């Protein structure tokens, strides 16, 4: 295999003039890293490709892979941030691949160099999970095509947002059975963690809706996994925190799209009465979507609310009286929208938070699942220790019951009961105070320890420090599945260092 020497690269750059050198001279790096950085200064794209091709062991095509790499300060700074605005880890370069083959080349090259690699979807992680200090961030935002829509499935690139997926499928009268409350997340980003939404009680997580995944393993091998092919990887990649592979494409289940959604908000004086009605509504399957929250009331106290949605076609509107019978008298219909507008409702809050700057403040979120049998007790303990400043004026504690029967993803950890409660501290501080954010991250750890000791489980999109031992404890009996898949498919452990998992 021919290797480009650092001198040859340097000579080439000199010939290209000062602009080609600019991204390099301010960095003290090993020649190999320099080679990559040169690749990223744009003017040297061809050189980058040649370098990568020359250094990619097993590269099938002698021609350069033409990976688009960027090592300019702006690209690296963007990849060193996420929605959490708590962690900052600067990569050496950012790769913006246009194909799975480019990702494979980058991974093989990075492995050879001993560099870490993290995939990035829409960057909505809260604690640096899509970052790679000194490594390469593979930004999938441009790999976002919707390839094919059939009556029961859609084939999409992993960088596509759920918003784009929904828009395309709705045009054909179809929808993914489970959508997250916010659609600005990427398909790859949620399949890596689970993807829970208002319909999870009926359909499980988004990871339960996957029919097949195209992936590139940590060894740079491209393959398709499904319930019948490479099943070990299929199980290790869904909700596997990106430890074995990067997802490049997903085949996802679709169902008939409801026309409209009517939403109700029911209010309660305390958590106990909210919980009782939530359990009743769940057991009687009254609504198509059942959620709820404890929200600051603006006067230092809390509002307790049940939030429910019913799907319907305009020929048969819902019978409000029967739906709400026996539940709280304090109820109102808050919206009645097309399915698409309802699914996009979070965008209004996003717009507001972007305009008042709070979208860009630190977001030390803690997301967990409580056991149904002690959810009221544990949630009450935690809420008693909170004040509304801990959440911010637009923050909330998400709290609602869901059945676990349809949740079948092996690595998605839930308490071992038929009913569990997502219990999430959605902190949206009104200031960018770093010390406050650090305090909340430390507090998250204490709250998590309390929840864990009561049989609760972490939803791993949270902002808190987790050690390798904590992760082993988190995955419990499934830990060997993930550890073994990692050993086989990412033997040098280059993928997704942000979790500190292995
Ligand atoms: C406003 C908001 C609302 C949310 N609502 C919900 C909700 O309703 N339900 C829910 O379940 N979650 C929700 N989340 C959490 C969200 O699902 C996760 O944070 C998700 O990982 C973010 O997706 P992303 O595309 O922004 O991923 P990123 O932040 O870019 O990445 C997150 C992780 O996924 C990995 N990753 C990304 N793409 C790939 C890929 N193609 N292959 C392999 N690994 C990849 C990254 O390396 C990283 O470890 C919400 C988050 C926010 C900020």
Coordinates of C-alpha atoms and ligand atoms in Angstrom, one line a residue:
X1 CA 0.0 0.0 0.0
X2 CA 1.4 3.4 -1.0
X3 CA 1.5 6.0 1.8
X4 CA 1.7 9.7 1.3
X5 CA 4.5 11.0 3.4
X6 CA 4.1 14.2 5.4
X7 CA 6.8 15.8 3.3
X8 CA 5.0 15.0 0.1
X9 CA 1.8 16.5 1.6
X10 CA 3.7 19.6 2.7
X11 CA 5.3 20.1 -0.7
X12 CA 1.9 19.8 -2.3
X13 CA 0.6 22.5 0.1
X14 CA 3.5 24.8 -0.6
X15 CA 2.7 24.6 -4.3
X16 CA -0.9 25.5 -3.5
X17 CA 0.2 28.7 -1.7
X18 CA -0.5 30.3 1.6
X19 CA -4.3 29.7 1.7
X20 CA -3.8 26.0 1.7
X21 CA -1.4 26.2 4.6
X22 CA -3.5 28.5 6.8
X23 CA -5.5 25.8 8.6
X24 CA -2.3 24.0 9.5
X25 CA 0.3 26.4 10.8
X26 CA -1.5 27.3 14.0
X27 CA -1.7 23.7 15.1
X28 CA 1.0 21.5 16.6
X29 CA 0.1 18.0 15.4
X30 CA 1.6 14.8 14.4
X31 CA 2.1 14.4 10.7
X32 CA -0.8 12.1 10.4
X33 CA -3.1 14.5 12.1
X34 CA -1.8 17.3 10.0
X35 CA -2.5 15.2 6.9
X36 CA -6.2 15.1 8.0
X37 CA -6.3 18.8 8.9
X38 CA -4.9 19.8 5.5
X39 CA -7.6 17.7 4.1
X40 CA -10.1 19.9 5.8
X41 CA -9.1 23.3 4.6
X42 CA -11.3 23.1 1.6
X43 CA -8.7 24.1 -1.0
X44 CA -7.1 20.8 -0.4
X45 CA -10.1 18.5 -0.9
X46 CA -8.4 16.5 -3.6
X47 CA -5.3 16.1 -1.5
X48 CA -7.5 15.0 1.4
X49 CA -9.1 12.4 -0.7
X50 CA -5.8 11.1 -2.0
X51 CA -4.5 11.0 1.5
X52 CA -7.5 9.1 2.8
X53 CA -7.4 6.7 -0.1
X54 CA -3.8 6.0 0.3
X55 CA -4.2 5.4 4.0
X56 CA -7.4 3.4 4.0
X57 CA -6.5 -0.2 4.5
X58 CA -8.7 -2.5 2.4
X59 CA -10.0 0.4 0.4
X60 CA -11.7 -1.3 -2.6
X61 CA -11.5 1.6 -4.9
X62 CA -8.1 3.1 -5.7
X63 CA -9.7 6.4 -6.5
X64 CA -10.0 8.9 -3.7
X65 CA -13.2 8.7 -1.6
X66 CA -13.7 12.5 -1.8
X67 CA -14.7 12.8 1.8
X68 CA -15.7 16.4 2.6
X69 CA -13.6 17.3 5.6
X70 CA -13.5 20.6 7.3
X71 CA -10.9 21.7 9.9
X72 CA -11.7 25.5 9.9
X73 CA -12.3 27.0 13.3
X74 CA -16.0 27.6 12.7
X75 CA -16.8 24.0 11.7
X76 CA -14.8 22.6 14.7
X77 CA -16.4 25.1 17.1
X78 CA -19.9 24.1 15.9
X79 CA -19.1 20.4 16.5
X80 CA -17.7 21.2 20.0
X81 CA -21.2 22.4 21.1
X82 CA -24.6 20.7 21.6
X83 CA -28.0 21.7 22.8
X84 CA -26.9 21.1 26.4
X85 CA -24.3 23.9 26.2
X86 CA -22.5 22.4 29.1
X87 CA -19.7 20.3 27.5
X88 CA -17.2 21.6 25.0
X89 CA -14.9 19.1 23.2
X90 CA -13.1 20.3 20.1
X91 CA -12.6 17.8 17.3
X92 CA -9.6 17.9 14.9
X93 CA -11.9 17.9 11.9
X94 CA -15.5 17.6 10.9
X95 CA -16.5 15.2 8.1
X96 CA -19.6 15.9 6.1
X97 CA -20.1 12.7 4.2
X98 CA -22.3 12.3 1.2
X99 CA -22.3 8.5 1.2
X100 CA -21.9 5.5 3.4
X101 CA -18.7 4.6 1.6
X102 CA -17.2 7.9 2.7
X103 CA -18.0 7.2 6.3
X104 CA -16.4 3.7 5.9
X105 CA -13.3 5.3 4.6
X106 CA -13.1 7.8 7.4
X107 CA -13.7 5.1 10.0
X108 CA -11.0 2.9 8.6
X109 CA -8.6 5.8 8.4
X110 CA -9.4 7.0 11.9
X111 CA -8.9 3.6 13.3
X112 CA -5.5 3.3 11.8
X113 CA -4.6 6.7 13.2
X114 CA -6.0 5.8 16.7
X115 CA -8.5 8.7 16.5
X116 CA -11.9 8.8 18.0
X117 CA -15.0 9.4 15.9
X118 CA -18.5 10.5 16.8
X119 CA -21.5 10.8 14.6
X120 CA -23.6 13.9 14.9
X121 CA -27.2 14.2 13.8
X122 CA -28.9 17.5 14.9
X123 CA -26.7 18.1 17.9
X124 CA -29.5 17.9 20.5
X125 CA -27.6 15.8 23.0
X126 CA -27.2 17.6 26.3
X127 CA -23.8 16.4 27.6
X128 CA -21.3 16.1 24.8
X129 CA -22.4 12.6 23.6
X130 CA -21.9 13.5 19.9
X131 CA -18.4 15.1 20.5
X132 CA -14.9 13.7 19.9
X133 CA -12.1 15.6 21.5
X134 CA -9.2 15.7 19.1
X135 CA -11.0 13.3 16.9
X136 CA -13.4 13.4 14.0
X137 CA -17.1 14.4 14.1
X138 CA -19.1 12.8 11.3
X139 CA -21.9 15.3 10.7
X140 CA -24.8 13.5 9.0
X141 CA -26.9 16.5 8.4
X142 CA -26.3 16.4 4.6
X143 CA -27.0 12.6 4.4
X144 CA -30.7 13.2 4.7
X145 CA -32.6 11.9 1.7
X146 CA -36.0 10.2 1.9
X147 CA -35.5 7.3 -0.5
X148 CA -38.7 5.3 -0.8
X149 CA -42.1 5.3 0.7
X150 CA -44.2 2.1 0.5
X151 CA -47.6 1.4 2.1
X152 CA -46.0 -0.1 5.2
X153 CA -42.5 1.4 5.3
X154 CA -40.1 4.3 4.5
X155 CA -36.4 4.2 3.7
X156 CA -34.5 7.3 4.9
X157 CA -31.0 8.4 5.5
X158 CA -30.0 8.6 9.1
X159 CA -29.4 12.4 9.0
X160 CA -33.0 13.1 8.0
X161 CA -35.0 14.9 10.7
X162 CA -38.3 13.4 11.9
X163 CA -39.9 16.5 10.6
X164 CA -38.7 15.7 7.1
X165 CA -39.8 12.1 7.4
X166 CA -43.2 13.0 8.6
X167 CA -43.7 15.6 5.9
X168 CA -42.8 13.1 3.2
X169 CA -44.9 10.3 4.6
X170 CA -48.0 12.4 5.4
X171 CA -48.1 13.4 1.7
X172 CA -48.9 9.7 1.1
X173 CA -51.4 9.4 4.0
X174 CA -48.9 7.6 6.2
X175 CA -47.0 8.3 9.4
X176 CA -44.4 6.7 11.7
X177 CA -46.3 5.1 14.6
X178 CA -44.1 6.8 17.2
X179 CA -42.9 10.4 17.0
X180 CA -40.9 12.3 19.6
X181 CA -42.5 15.5 21.0
X182 CA -39.9 17.5 19.1
X183 CA -39.4 16.7 15.4
X184 CA -36.1 18.5 14.9
X185 CA -34.1 15.4 16.0
X186 CA -32.4 13.2 13.4
X187 CA -33.5 9.6 12.8
X188 CA -30.0 8.3 13.7
X189 CA -29.9 10.4 16.8
X190 CA -33.1 9.0 18.3
X191 CA -32.5 5.4 17.1
X192 CA -29.3 5.5 19.0
X193 CA -31.1 6.2 22.3
X194 CA -34.6 4.9 21.9
X195 CA -37.1 7.6 20.9
X196 CA -40.1 7.8 23.2
X197 CA -43.3 9.7 22.4
X198 CA -46.9 10.0 23.3
X199 CA -47.8 6.9 21.4
X200 CA -45.1 4.7 23.0
X201 CA -47.7 3.0 25.3
X202 CA -49.3 1.5 22.2
X203 CA -46.3 1.1 19.9
X204 CA -43.2 1.0 22.0
X205 CA -40.2 3.2 21.1
X206 CA -39.0 4.4 17.7
X207 CA -36.3 1.6 17.9
X208 CA -39.2 -0.9 18.0
X209 CA -40.4 0.4 14.6
X210 CA -37.1 -0.4 12.7
X211 CA -37.3 -3.0 10.0
X212 CA -33.6 -2.7 8.9
X213 CA -30.6 -0.5 9.3
X214 CA -27.7 0.2 7.0
X215 CA -24.7 0.8 9.2
X216 CA -20.9 1.2 9.1
X217 CA -19.2 -0.6 11.9
X218 CA -16.2 0.8 13.9
X219 CA -14.0 -1.3 11.6
X220 CA -15.3 0.5 8.6
X221 CA -17.5 -2.4 7.3
X222 CA -20.7 -1.4 5.6
X223 CA -23.6 -3.8 6.1
X224 CA -27.4 -4.1 6.5
X225 CA -28.7 -5.5 9.7
X226 CA -32.3 -6.5 10.5
X227 CA -34.2 -9.1 12.6
X228 CA -33.0 -11.7 10.1
X229 CA -29.5 -10.5 9.1
X230 CA -26.6 -9.6 11.4
X231 CA -29.1 -9.8 14.3
X232 CA -26.4 -9.2 16.9
X233 CA -25.7 -5.8 15.4
X234 CA -29.4 -5.0 14.9
X235 CA -29.8 -5.5 18.6
X236 CA -26.6 -3.7 19.6
X237 CA -27.1 -0.7 17.4
X238 CA -30.7 0.2 18.4
X239 CA -30.5 2.2 21.6
X240 CA -26.9 1.1 21.8
X241 CA -25.5 4.6 22.3
X242 CA -23.5 4.4 19.0
X243 CA -20.8 2.2 20.5
X244 CA -20.6 -0.3 17.6
X245 CA -21.5 1.5 14.4
X246 CA -22.8 4.6 12.6
X247 CA -26.3 4.3 11.2
X248 CA -26.4 5.6 7.6
X249 CA -30.0 4.5 6.6
X250 CA -33.1 3.2 8.2
X251 CA -36.1 1.3 7.0
X252 CA -39.0 2.3 9.3
X253 CA -42.5 1.0 9.8
X254 CA -45.4 3.2 8.8
X255 CA -49.1 3.2 9.6
X256 CA -52.2 4.9 8.2
X257 CA -52.2 8.7 9.1
X258 CA -55.0 9.9 11.3
X259 CA -56.6 13.1 9.9
X260 CA -56.8 15.1 13.1
X261 CA -55.8 15.3 16.7
X262 CA -57.9 16.8 19.5
X263 CA -56.0 17.7 22.6
X264 CA -57.2 18.0 26.2
X265 CA -55.6 19.5 29.3
X266 CA -56.9 18.3 32.7
X267 CA -55.8 20.1 35.8
X268 CA -55.2 18.7 39.3
X269 CA -54.5 20.1 42.8
X270 CA -51.7 17.6 43.5
X271 CA -49.5 14.8 42.2
X272 CA -51.6 12.1 43.8
X273 CA -54.8 13.0 42.0
X274 CA -53.0 13.5 38.7
X275 CA -51.4 10.1 39.0
X276 CA -54.8 8.4 39.8
X277 CA -56.4 9.9 36.7
X278 CA -53.4 9.1 34.5
X279 CA -53.6 5.5 35.7
X280 CA -57.3 5.3 35.0
X281 CA -57.0 6.8 31.6
X282 CA -54.2 4.4 30.7
X283 CA -55.9 1.3 32.0
X284 CA -59.1 2.2 30.1
X285 CA -57.2 3.2 26.9
X286 CA -59.2 6.4 26.7
X287 CA -56.7 8.3 24.6
X288 CA -54.4 7.7 21.7
X289 CA -51.7 9.8 23.4
X290 CA -51.4 10.2 27.1
X291 CA -48.8 12.4 28.7
X292 CA -48.6 14.9 31.6
X293 CA -46.4 17.3 33.5
X294 CA -45.7 19.3 36.6
X295 CA -45.0 22.8 35.6
X296 CA -44.1 26.0 37.5
X297 CA -47.2 28.1 38.2
X298 CA -45.2 31.4 38.1
X299 CA -45.8 32.0 41.8
X300 CA -43.3 29.5 43.3
X301 CA -45.7 26.6 43.2
X302 CA -46.7 23.9 40.7
X303 CA -49.5 23.0 38.3
X304 CA -50.3 19.4 37.8
X305 CA -51.7 18.5 34.4
X306 CA -52.8 15.5 32.3
X307 CA -52.2 16.0 28.6
X308 CA -54.1 13.8 26.2
X309 CA -54.7 13.5 22.5
X310 CA -57.3 11.6 20.5
X311 CA -56.9 10.8 16.8
X312 CA -59.9 11.0 14.6
X313 CA -61.1 11.4 11.0
X314 CA -63.4 14.3 10.4
X315 CA -66.3 12.1 9.6
X316 CA -66.3 10.8 13.3
X317 CA -65.3 13.5 15.8
X318 CA -64.5 12.4 19.3
X319 CA -67.2 12.2 21.9
X320 CA -65.7 14.6 24.5
X321 CA -68.1 13.8 27.3
X322 CA -67.6 10.0 27.2
X323 CA -63.8 10.5 26.9
X324 CA -63.5 12.7 29.9
X325 CA -66.3 11.2 32.1
X326 CA -65.1 10.6 35.7
X327 CA -61.8 12.4 35.2
X328 CA -61.0 15.9 36.6
X329 CA -63.8 18.5 36.2
X330 CA -61.1 21.0 35.4
X331 CA -60.6 20.3 31.8
X332 CA -60.3 22.2 28.5
X333 CA -59.8 21.4 24.8
X334 CA -56.5 23.1 24.0
X335 CA -56.3 22.4 20.3
X336 CA -57.9 20.6 17.4
X337 CA -55.4 20.3 14.6
X338 CA -54.4 18.3 11.6
X339 CA -52.1 15.4 12.5
X340 CA -49.1 17.2 11.0
X341 CA -49.7 20.5 12.7
X342 CA -50.2 18.8 16.0
X343 CA -47.0 16.8 15.7
X344 CA -45.2 20.0 14.9
X345 CA -46.6 21.9 17.9
X346 CA -43.3 22.0 19.8
X347 CA -41.9 24.2 17.0
X348 CA -43.8 27.1 18.5
X349 CA -42.0 26.7 21.8
X350 CA -38.7 26.3 20.0
X351 CA -39.3 29.6 18.1
X352 CA -40.1 31.4 21.4
X353 CA -37.0 30.0 23.1
X354 CA -34.8 30.9 20.2
X355 CA -36.2 34.4 20.2
X356 CA -35.6 35.0 23.9
X357 CA -32.2 33.3 23.9
X358 CA -33.1 30.4 26.2
X359 CA -32.6 27.8 23.5
X360 CA -28.9 28.6 23.7
X361 CA -28.6 28.5 27.5
X362 CA -27.3 25.4 29.2
X363 CA -29.8 22.6 29.4
X364 CA -28.9 20.2 32.3
X365 CA -31.7 17.8 31.6
X366 CA -32.3 14.6 33.5
X367 CA -34.5 11.9 31.9
X368 CA -35.5 8.7 33.7
X369 CA -38.1 6.1 34.0
X370 CA -39.8 5.3 37.3
X371 CA -41.4 2.0 38.3
X372 CA -45.2 2.3 38.1
X373 CA -45.5 0.8 41.6
X374 CA -43.5 3.6 43.3
X375 CA -43.7 6.4 40.8
X376 CA -45.9 8.7 42.9
X377 CA -43.7 8.3 46.0
X378 CA -40.4 8.9 44.2
X379 CA -41.6 11.7 42.0
X380 CA -43.0 13.4 45.1
X381 CA -39.7 13.1 46.8
X382 CA -37.8 14.6 43.9
X383 CA -40.3 17.4 43.2
X384 CA -40.2 18.4 46.9
X385 CA -36.5 19.0 46.5
X386 CA -37.0 21.3 43.5
X387 CA -37.9 24.9 43.2
X388 CA -39.2 26.5 40.1
X389 CA -35.8 28.3 39.5
X390 CA -34.3 24.8 39.0
X391 CA -36.5 24.4 35.9
X392 CA -36.8 27.9 34.6
X393 CA -40.1 29.6 33.5
X394 CA -40.5 27.3 30.5
X395 CA -39.2 24.2 32.1
X396 CA -41.3 21.3 33.3
X397 CA -41.2 17.9 34.9
X398 CA -42.6 15.4 32.4
X399 CA -44.5 12.7 34.2
X400 CA -46.9 10.1 32.8
X401 CA -47.6 6.4 32.8
X402 CA -47.0 4.1 29.8
X403 CA -47.3 0.4 29.2
X404 CA -44.1 -1.5 28.4
X405 CA -45.7 -4.4 26.5
X406 CA -44.7 -3.0 23.1
X407 CA -41.1 -2.0 24.2
X408 CA -38.9 -4.8 22.8
X409 CA -35.6 -3.2 22.0
X410 CA -33.1 -5.2 24.0
X411 CA -30.8 -2.3 24.9
X412 CA -33.6 0.1 25.8
X413 CA -33.6 -0.2 29.6
X414 CA -36.8 0.2 31.5
X415 CA -37.9 -0.8 35.0
X416 CA -39.1 -4.3 35.0
X417 CA -42.8 -3.6 35.4
X418 CA -45.8 -3.4 33.0
X419 CA -46.4 0.3 33.7
X420 CA -43.5 2.8 34.0
X421 CA -43.4 6.5 34.2
X422 CA -41.1 8.7 32.1
X423 CA -40.0 11.2 34.7
X424 CA -37.9 14.0 33.2
X425 CA -36.5 17.2 34.6
X426 CA -36.6 19.5 31.6
X427 CA -34.5 22.4 32.8
X428 CA -34.7 25.5 30.7
X429 CA -32.8 28.2 32.7
X430 CA -33.4 31.8 32.0
X431 CA -29.7 32.6 32.2
X432 CA -26.6 31.2 30.8
X433 CA -25.0 30.9 34.3
X434 CA -22.4 28.2 34.0
X435 CA -22.0 27.6 37.7
X436 CA -25.8 27.1 38.0
X437 CA -25.6 24.5 35.2
X438 CA -22.7 22.7 36.9
X439 CA -24.7 22.6 40.1
X440 CA -27.7 21.2 38.3
X441 CA -25.5 18.5 36.7
X442 CA -24.3 17.5 40.1
X443 CA -27.8 17.6 41.4
X444 CA -28.9 15.3 38.5
X445 CA -26.5 12.7 39.7
X446 CA -27.9 12.8 43.3
X447 CA -31.5 12.6 41.9
X448 CA -30.5 9.7 39.6
X449 CA -28.9 7.8 42.5
X450 CA -32.1 8.2 44.4
X451 CA -34.2 7.0 41.4
X452 CA -31.9 4.1 40.7
X453 CA -32.0 2.9 44.3
X454 CA -35.8 2.8 43.9
X455 CA -35.7 0.6 40.8
X456 CA -35.8 3.5 38.3
X457 CA -33.7 3.7 35.1
X458 CA -31.9 6.4 33.2
X459 CA -32.9 7.5 29.8
X460 CA -29.4 8.1 28.5
X461 CA -29.9 11.5 26.9
X462 CA -29.3 13.1 30.3
X463 CA -26.7 15.5 31.5
X464 CA -24.8 13.8 34.2
X465 CA -21.5 12.1 34.8
X466 CA -21.6 8.3 34.2
X467 CA -18.7 6.0 34.7
X468 CA -18.1 2.7 32.9
X469 CA -19.3 0.9 36.1
X470 CA -22.5 3.0 36.1
X471 CA -23.2 2.0 32.4
X472 CA -22.5 -1.7 33.3
X473 CA -25.1 -1.3 36.1
X474 CA -27.5 0.5 33.7
X475 CA -27.4 -2.2 31.0
X476 CA -27.5 -4.9 33.7
X477 CA -28.2 -8.3 32.0
X478 CA -27.8 -6.7 28.6
X479 CA -24.3 -5.4 29.3
X480 CA -22.6 -8.5 27.7
X481 CA -24.6 -8.0 24.5
X482 CA -23.3 -4.5 24.1
X483 CA -19.7 -5.2 25.3
X484 CA -19.4 -8.2 23.0
X485 CA -20.7 -6.4 20.0
X486 CA -18.3 -3.5 20.7
X487 CA -15.4 -5.9 21.0
X488 CA -16.3 -7.5 17.7
X489 CA -17.3 -4.5 15.6
X490 CA -15.3 -1.7 17.1
X491 CA -12.3 -3.5 18.5
X492 CA -10.2 -0.4 18.9
X493 CA -13.0 1.5 20.7
X494 CA -12.9 4.5 18.4
X495 CA -16.7 5.2 18.3
X496 CA -18.6 7.7 20.4
X497 CA -16.3 8.6 23.3
X498 CA -18.8 11.1 24.7
X499 CA -20.5 8.4 26.8
X500 CA -17.3 7.2 28.6
X501 CA -18.9 3.9 28.3
X502 CA -16.2 1.3 27.7
Ligands
LIG1 C1 -36.0 19.9 22.5 C2 -35.7 18.4 22.6 C3 -36.8 17.5 22.7 C4 -36.6 16.2 22.8 N1 -37.7 15.4 22.8 C5 -37.5 14.0 22.9 C6 -38.7 13.1 22.9 O1 -39.8 13.6 22.8 N2 -38.4 11.8 23.0 C7 -37.2 11.3 23.0 O2 -37.0 10.1 23.0 N3 -36.1 12.1 23.1 C8 -36.3 13.4 23.0 N4 -35.2 14.3 23.0 C9 -33.8 13.7 23.2 C10 -33.3 13.2 21.8 O3 -34.0 12.1 21.4 C11 -31.8 12.8 21.9 O4 -31.0 13.8 22.5 C12 -31.3 12.5 20.5 O5 -30.1 11.7 20.6 C13 -31.0 13.8 19.7 O6 -30.9 13.5 18.3 P1 -29.9 14.4 17.5 O7 -30.1 14.1 16.0 O8 -29.9 15.8 17.8 O9 -28.6 13.7 17.9 P2 -27.1 14.2 18.3 O10 -27.2 15.1 19.5 O11 -26.5 14.8 17.1 O12 -26.5 12.9 18.7 C14 -26.9 12.2 19.9 C15 -26.2 10.8 20.0 O13 -26.5 10.0 18.9 C16 -25.4 9.7 18.1 N5 -25.8 9.7 16.7 C17 -26.4 10.7 16.0 N6 -26.6 10.3 14.8 C18 -26.1 9.0 14.7 C19 -26.0 8.0 13.6 N7 -26.5 8.3 12.4 N8 -25.5 6.8 13.9 C20 -25.0 6.6 15.1 N9 -25.0 7.4 16.1 C21 -25.6 8.6 15.9 C22 -24.4 10.7 18.5 O14 -23.0 10.2 18.3 C23 -24.7 11.0 19.9 O15 -24.1 10.0 20.8 C24 -35.3 15.6 22.9 C25 -34.2 16.5 22.9 C26 -34.4 17.9 22.8 C27 -33.3 18.8 22.7

